[in-house]
CSV table of C-alpha atoms and ligand atoms in Angstrom, one decimal:
chain,number,residue,atom,x,y,z
A,1,MET,CA,30.6,-10.3,-11.5
A,2,ALA,CA,27.5,-12.5,-11.1
A,3,PHE,CA,23.9,-11.4,-11.0
A,4,ALA,CA,20.6,-12.8,-9.7
A,5,HIS,CA,17.1,-11.4,-10.0
A,6,GLY,CA,14.7,-10.3,-7.3
A,7,LYS,CA,11.2,-11.6,-7.6
A,8,LEU,CA,7.6,-10.4,-7.6
A,9,LEU,CA,5.2,-12.9,-6.2
A,10,LEU,CA,2.0,-12.5,-8.4
A,11,PHE,CA,-0.1,-15.3,-6.9
A,12,GLY,CA,0.2,-18.0,-4.3
A,13,GLU,CA,2.5,-16.9,-1.5
A,14,HIS,CA,2.3,-18.9,1.7
A,15,ALA,CA,0.1,-21.6,0.2
A,16,VAL,CA,3.2,-22.5,-1.9
A,17,VAL,CA,4.9,-23.7,1.3
A,18,TYR,CA,2.2,-26.4,1.6
A,19,GLY,CA,2.6,-27.7,-2.0
A,20,GLU,CA,0.1,-25.4,-3.8
A,21,PRO,CA,1.3,-23.8,-7.0
A,22,ALA,CA,2.5,-20.2,-7.2
A,23,LEU,CA,3.2,-17.7,-10.0
A,24,ALA,CA,6.2,-15.4,-9.7
A,25,ALA,CA,8.0,-13.1,-12.0
A,26,ALA,CA,11.7,-12.1,-12.1
A,27,LEU,CA,12.4,-8.4,-11.5
A,28,THR,CA,15.0,-6.6,-13.6
A,29,VAL,CA,16.5,-5.4,-10.3
A,30,GLY,CA,18.4,-7.8,-8.1
A,31,VAL,CA,21.9,-8.4,-6.6
A,32,ALA,CA,25.3,-8.4,-8.3
A,33,ALA,CA,28.1,-10.2,-6.5
A,34,THR,CA,31.9,-9.8,-7.0
A,35,VAL,CA,34.7,-11.8,-5.3
A,36,THR,CA,37.2,-9.2,-4.2
A,37,GLY,CA,39.9,-11.4,-2.7
A,38,ARG,CA,40.5,-14.4,-0.4
A,39,THR,CA,41.0,-13.4,3.2
A,40,ALA,CA,38.3,-13.6,5.9
A,41,ALA,CA,35.2,-14.3,3.8
A,42,ARG,CA,34.3,-10.7,4.4
A,43,ILE,CA,30.8,-9.6,3.1
A,44,THR,CA,30.0,-6.0,2.1
A,45,VAL,CA,26.6,-4.9,1.0
A,46,PRO,CA,26.7,-1.1,1.0
A,47,ALA,CA,23.0,-0.7,0.0
A,48,TRP,CA,21.9,-2.6,3.1
A,49,SER,CA,24.7,-1.1,5.4
A,50,ILE,CA,26.3,-4.5,5.8
A,51,ASP,CA,30.1,-5.0,6.3
A,52,VAL,CA,30.8,-8.1,8.3
A,53,ALA,CA,33.5,-10.8,8.6
A,54,GLY,CA,32.5,-14.3,7.3
A,55,ASP,CA,32.5,-15.8,10.8
A,56,ALA,CA,30.4,-12.9,12.3
A,57,ASP,CA,27.3,-13.6,14.4
A,58,HIS,CA,25.1,-11.9,11.8
A,59,ARG,CA,22.3,-13.4,9.7
A,60,VAL,CA,23.8,-12.6,6.4
A,61,ALA,CA,27.2,-14.1,7.4
A,62,THR,CA,25.4,-17.2,8.8
A,63,ALA,CA,23.4,-17.6,5.6
A,64,LEU,CA,26.5,-17.3,3.4
A,65,ARG,CA,28.4,-19.8,5.6
A,66,ALA,CA,25.5,-22.2,5.0
A,67,LEU,CA,25.8,-21.5,1.3
A,68,ARG,CA,29.5,-22.0,1.2
A,69,ASP,CA,29.2,-25.3,3.1
A,70,ALA,CA,26.6,-26.5,0.6
A,71,LEU,CA,28.6,-25.8,-2.5
A,72,PRO,CA,30.4,-28.8,-4.0
A,73,PHE,CA,33.8,-27.1,-4.0
A,74,ASP,CA,36.0,-25.3,-1.5
A,75,ALA,CA,34.4,-21.8,-1.3
A,76,SER,CA,36.1,-20.8,2.0
A,77,GLY,CA,37.7,-17.4,2.5
A,78,TYR,CA,36.5,-15.6,-0.6
A,79,ASP,CA,35.5,-12.0,0.2
A,80,LEU,CA,32.2,-11.0,-1.4
A,81,HIS,CA,31.1,-7.5,-2.4
A,82,LEU,CA,27.3,-7.3,-3.2
A,83,GLU,CA,25.6,-4.4,-5.1
A,84,ALA,CA,21.9,-4.6,-4.3
A,85,SER,CA,19.4,-2.8,-6.4
A,86,LEU,CA,16.3,-3.9,-4.5
A,87,PRO,CA,15.2,-3.4,-0.8
A,88,ALA,CA,16.1,-6.0,1.8
A,89,GLY,CA,13.4,-7.8,3.6
A,90,ALA,CA,10.5,-6.3,1.6
A,91,GLY,CA,9.1,-9.4,0.0
A,92,VAL,CA,10.9,-9.1,-3.3
A,93,GLY,CA,13.4,-11.9,-3.0
A,94,SER,CA,16.4,-10.0,-1.7
A,95,SER,CA,17.9,-12.9,0.3
A,96,ALA,CA,17.4,-15.4,-2.5
A,97,ALA,CA,19.0,-13.0,-5.0
A,98,MET,CA,21.9,-12.5,-2.6
A,99,ALA,CA,22.4,-16.3,-2.2
A,100,VAL,CA,22.2,-17.1,-5.9
A,101,ALA,CA,24.5,-14.2,-7.0
A,102,SER,CA,27.0,-15.1,-4.3
A,103,ALA,CA,27.0,-18.8,-5.3
A,104,ARG,CA,27.6,-17.8,-8.9
A,105,ALA,CA,30.5,-15.4,-8.0
A,106,LEU,CA,32.1,-18.0,-5.7
A,107,ALA,CA,31.9,-20.7,-8.4
A,108,ALA,CA,33.4,-18.4,-11.0
A,109,ALA,CA,36.3,-17.5,-8.6
A,110,ALA,CA,36.9,-21.2,-7.9
A,111,GLY,CA,36.7,-22.1,-11.5
A,112,HIS,CA,33.8,-24.4,-10.9
A,113,LEU,CA,30.8,-24.9,-13.1
A,114,LEU,CA,27.6,-25.2,-11.0
A,115,THR,CA,24.6,-27.2,-12.3
A,116,PRO,CA,21.2,-25.5,-11.8
A,117,ASP,CA,20.4,-28.2,-9.2
A,118,GLN,CA,23.6,-27.6,-7.3
A,119,LEU,CA,22.9,-23.9,-7.3
A,120,PHE,CA,19.3,-24.5,-6.2
A,121,GLU,CA,20.4,-26.7,-3.2
A,122,ALA,CA,23.1,-24.3,-2.1
A,123,ALA,CA,20.7,-21.3,-2.2
A,124,MET,CA,18.2,-23.4,-0.3
A,125,ALA,CA,20.7,-23.9,2.6
A,126,ALA,CA,21.1,-20.0,2.8
A,127,GLU,CA,17.3,-19.5,2.5
A,128,ARG,CA,16.7,-21.9,5.5
A,129,VAL,CA,18.7,-19.4,7.7
A,130,PHE,CA,16.4,-16.6,6.7
A,131,HIS,CA,13.1,-18.4,6.3
A,132,GLY,CA,13.2,-21.6,8.3
A,133,ASN,CA,10.9,-23.5,5.9
A,134,PRO,CA,11.3,-21.9,2.5
A,135,SER,CA,9.4,-23.3,-0.5
A,136,GLY,CA,12.4,-22.6,-2.8
A,137,LEU,CA,10.3,-20.4,-5.1
A,138,ASP,CA,12.3,-17.2,-4.5
A,139,HIS,CA,15.6,-18.7,-5.5
A,140,ALA,CA,14.1,-20.7,-8.4
A,141,VAL,CA,13.1,-17.3,-9.9
A,142,ALA,CA,16.4,-15.8,-8.9
A,143,ILE,CA,18.1,-18.6,-10.9
A,144,HIS,CA,15.9,-19.0,-13.9
A,145,GLY,CA,14.3,-15.5,-14.4
A,146,GLY,CA,11.1,-15.0,-16.4
A,147,LEU,CA,7.6,-15.7,-15.3
A,148,MET,CA,7.4,-19.1,-13.5
A,149,HIS,CA,4.8,-21.6,-12.3
A,150,PHE,CA,6.4,-23.3,-9.3
A,151,VAL,CA,5.3,-26.2,-7.1
A,152,ARG,CA,7.5,-27.2,-4.1
A,153,GLY,CA,8.9,-30.7,-4.0
A,154,ASN,CA,12.0,-32.8,-4.2
A,155,PRO,CA,12.7,-32.0,-6.9
A,156,PRO,CA,10.4,-28.9,-7.3
A,157,ARG,CA,8.3,-28.6,-10.4
A,158,MET,CA,8.8,-25.4,-12.4
A,159,ARG,CA,8.0,-24.2,-15.8
A,160,PRO,CA,7.8,-20.9,-17.7
A,161,VAL,CA,4.4,-19.3,-18.2
A,162,ALA,CA,3.5,-17.8,-21.6
A,163,LEU,CA,1.7,-14.4,-21.4
A,164,GLY,CA,-1.1,-13.5,-23.7
A,165,ALA,CA,-0.5,-9.8,-23.3
A,166,SER,CA,1.7,-7.3,-21.5
A,167,PHE,CA,0.9,-6.5,-17.9
A,168,ARG,CA,1.9,-3.2,-16.2
A,169,LEU,CA,2.4,-3.4,-12.5
A,170,LEU,CA,3.2,-0.8,-9.8
A,171,VAL,CA,5.0,-2.1,-6.7
A,172,ALA,CA,4.9,0.0,-3.6
A,173,GLN,CA,7.0,-0.7,-0.5
A,174,VAL,CA,4.6,0.4,2.1
A,175,GLU,CA,6.5,-0.3,5.3
A,176,ALA,CA,9.5,-2.3,6.6
A,177,GLY,CA,9.0,-6.0,5.9
A,178,ALA,CA,8.5,-8.5,8.7
A,179,ASP,CA,10.7,-11.5,9.1
A,180,THR,CA,9.6,-14.1,6.5
A,181,GLY,CA,10.3,-17.0,8.8
A,182,ARG,CA,8.0,-15.5,11.5
A,183,MET,CA,5.2,-14.9,8.9
A,184,VAL,CA,5.5,-18.5,7.6
A,185,ALA,CA,5.4,-19.8,11.2
A,186,ALA,CA,2.3,-17.7,12.0
A,187,VAL,CA,0.5,-19.3,9.0
A,188,ALA,CA,1.6,-22.7,10.1
A,189,ALA,CA,0.2,-22.1,13.6
A,190,LEU,CA,-3.1,-20.9,12.2
A,191,ARG,CA,-3.3,-24.0,9.9
A,192,GLU,CA,-2.6,-26.2,13.0
A,193,ALA,CA,-5.3,-24.6,15.0
A,194,HIS,CA,-8.0,-24.2,12.3
A,195,PRO,CA,-8.8,-26.6,9.4
A,196,VAL,CA,-10.4,-23.6,7.7
A,197,ALA,CA,-6.9,-22.0,7.4
A,198,ARG,CA,-5.8,-25.1,5.5
A,199,ALA,CA,-8.8,-24.8,3.3
A,200,LEU,CA,-7.9,-21.2,2.5
A,201,CYS,CA,-4.5,-22.4,1.3
A,202,THR,CA,-6.2,-25.0,-1.0
A,203,ASP,CA,-8.4,-22.2,-2.3
A,204,ILE,CA,-5.3,-20.1,-3.1
A,205,GLY,CA,-4.0,-23.1,-5.1
A,206,ALA,CA,-7.3,-23.1,-7.1
A,207,LEU,CA,-7.0,-19.4,-7.6
A,208,VAL,CA,-3.5,-19.8,-9.0
A,209,ALA,CA,-4.7,-22.1,-11.7
A,210,GLU,CA,-7.4,-19.6,-12.7
A,211,ALA,CA,-4.8,-16.8,-12.6
A,212,GLU,CA,-2.4,-18.7,-14.9
A,213,ALA,CA,-5.3,-19.2,-17.4
A,214,ALA,CA,-6.1,-15.4,-17.2
A,215,LEU,CA,-2.4,-14.4,-17.7
A,216,THR,CA,-2.1,-16.8,-20.7
A,217,ALA,CA,-5.3,-15.4,-22.2
A,218,GLY,CA,-4.2,-11.8,-21.7
A,219,ASP,CA,-7.4,-11.2,-19.7
A,220,HIS,CA,-6.4,-8.1,-17.6
A,221,ALA,CA,-9.8,-7.7,-15.9
A,222,ALA,CA,-9.7,-11.4,-14.7
A,223,VAL,CA,-6.1,-11.1,-13.5
A,224,GLY,CA,-7.1,-8.0,-11.5
A,225,ARG,CA,-10.1,-9.7,-9.9
A,226,LEU,CA,-8.0,-12.7,-8.9
A,227,MET,CA,-5.3,-10.4,-7.4
A,228,ASN,CA,-8.1,-8.9,-5.2
A,229,LEU,CA,-9.3,-12.4,-4.3
A,230,ASN,CA,-5.8,-13.4,-3.4
A,231,HIS,CA,-5.3,-10.4,-1.2
A,232,GLY,CA,-8.6,-11.3,0.6
A,233,LEU,CA,-7.4,-14.8,1.3
A,234,LEU,CA,-4.0,-13.6,2.5
A,235,SER,CA,-5.8,-11.2,4.8
A,236,ALA,CA,-7.8,-14.0,6.1
A,237,LEU,CA,-4.6,-15.9,6.8
A,238,GLY,CA,-3.5,-12.9,8.9
A,239,VAL,CA,-0.5,-11.8,6.9
A,240,SER,CA,-1.8,-8.3,5.8
A,241,THR,CA,-1.5,-5.2,7.8
A,242,ALA,CA,-3.5,-2.0,8.1
A,243,SER,CA,-0.9,-0.1,6.0
A,244,LEU,CA,-0.9,-2.8,3.3
A,245,ASP,CA,-4.7,-2.9,3.3
A,246,ALA,CA,-4.8,0.9,3.0
A,247,ALA,CA,-2.4,0.9,0.0
A,248,VAL,CA,-4.3,-1.9,-1.7
A,249,HIS,CA,-7.6,0.0,-1.3
A,250,ALA,CA,-6.1,3.3,-2.4
A,251,ALA,CA,-4.8,1.7,-5.6
A,252,ARG,CA,-8.2,0.1,-6.4
A,253,THR,CA,-10.0,3.4,-5.7
A,254,ALA,CA,-7.6,5.2,-8.1
A,255,GLY,CA,-8.4,2.8,-10.9
A,256,ALA,CA,-6.1,-0.3,-10.5
A,257,LEU,CA,-7.7,-3.4,-12.0
A,258,GLY,CA,-6.5,-5.3,-8.9
A,259,ALA,CA,-4.1,-5.0,-6.0
A,260,LYS,CA,-2.6,-7.3,-3.4
A,261,LEU,CA,0.2,-7.7,-0.9
A,262,THR,CA,3.2,-9.5,-2.4
A,263,GLY,CA,5.6,-11.8,-0.6
A,264,ALA,CA,5.4,-12.9,3.0
A,265,GLY,CA,3.4,-9.9,4.2
A,266,GLY,CA,3.4,-8.4,7.7
A,267,GLY,CA,4.7,-5.3,6.0
A,268,GLY,CA,6.8,-4.9,2.9
A,269,CYS,CA,5.3,-4.5,-0.6
A,270,MET,CA,2.0,-4.5,-2.4
A,271,VAL,CA,1.5,-4.7,-6.2
A,272,ALA,CA,-1.2,-3.1,-8.3
A,273,LEU,CA,-2.2,-4.0,-11.9
A,274,VAL,CA,-2.6,-0.8,-13.9
A,275,THR,CA,-3.1,0.3,-17.5
A,276,ASP,CA,-1.4,3.1,-19.3
A,277,GLU,CA,-4.5,5.2,-18.6
A,278,THR,CA,-4.7,4.4,-14.8
A,279,ALA,CA,-1.0,4.3,-14.0
A,280,PRO,CA,-0.5,8.0,-13.2
A,281,ALA,CA,-3.5,8.2,-10.9
A,282,VAL,CA,-2.6,4.9,-9.1
A,283,ALA,CA,1.0,6.1,-8.7
A,284,SER,CA,-0.2,9.4,-7.2
A,285,ALA,CA,-2.5,7.6,-4.8
A,286,LEU,CA,0.3,5.3,-3.6
A,287,ALA,CA,3.0,7.9,-3.4
A,288,PRO,CA,2.0,9.3,0.1
A,289,LEU,CA,1.5,5.8,1.4
A,290,ALA,CA,4.8,4.3,0.2
A,291,ARG,CA,8.5,4.5,1.1
A,292,ALA,CA,9.4,3.7,-2.5
A,293,THR,CA,7.6,2.6,-5.6
A,294,PHE,CA,8.8,1.0,-8.8
A,295,GLU,CA,7.2,-0.4,-12.0
A,296,ALA,CA,7.4,-4.0,-13.3
A,297,HIS,CA,6.4,-4.9,-16.8
A,298,LEU,CA,5.5,-8.4,-17.7
A,299,GLN,CA,6.1,-8.9,-21.5
A,300,PRO,CA,5.2,-11.9,-23.7
A,301,VAL,CA,8.3,-13.6,-25.0
A,302,THR,CA,8.5,-13.0,-28.8
A,303,ASP,CA,10.5,-15.2,-31.3
A,304,SER,CA,12.2,-12.2,-33.0
B,401,LIG,C1,8.2,-15.4,0.4
B,401,LIG,O1,8.7,-14.7,-0.7
B,401,LIG,C2,7.1,-16.3,-0.1
B,401,LIG,C3,6.5,-17.3,1.0
B,401,LIG,O2,5.5,-18.1,0.3
B,401,LIG,C4,7.5,-18.2,1.6
B,401,LIG,C5,8.1,-19.2,0.7
B,401,LIG,O3,7.6,-19.5,-0.4
B,401,LIG,O4,9.2,-19.8,1.1
B,401,LIG,C6,5.8,-16.5,2.0
């Protein structure tokens, strides 16, 4: 069995597609993949109600064909069973976790040792099917875990971020997620039409640098303010929705230090920064607005 993490985009979504930095954390939930045989490259994902043949006209099958073709060994025919512990299409990196876990399981079945670069490139091929123009951030986090600073490129630049304190986050899936490729294309069209939209992406890049400093300093209040600013800039780029805005404002009113949408937007999830004191009130405020909620804890890495 092979596992890959889901991700929580803390700062910098969308702008990261245009070379700005982003900060994302691995979730403990993700996708576990097992090769169950070698017949018709069948793919089953019970949690997402998927059971398709490898040659089916289905996005998951198409993505996994692209993945198999990009792997540096013969990955044909292997049947994959995927156990997903995170929602699909909600902005928490489900497709990247699926691609990375599948590549790892296929490599193990074929007796092949994949380098991180080969894994990254193969997952990129699958992510292109879902996202059109992915930055690579989602599968970088799925591969490496931890809290990561990521800049798109060939090769991408990524490094771990050291935290100065623990951060407690509440994630709420407010509505079904929109297609990431469609959201990325909408931002591209806005940037094409209006230079100010390009400037907003540059501003998000500057905000990410401030956010990294605040995370490293353990400055909860500054991280919260920057989450609010990031949400405002994403709203200006047109990727928030009335439901996401309502949940973000409900969380802030209930005492969250900050709140923003996370991921591609157009639906999906929002994230709120809470303390042990405010967590119960924020959770109660979000409960009626959310399909599901879960917690994510960012912890400093200790030597012991
Ligand atoms: C999606 O999780 C994040 C986006 O920035 C797209 C990408 O980075 O590929 C919206």
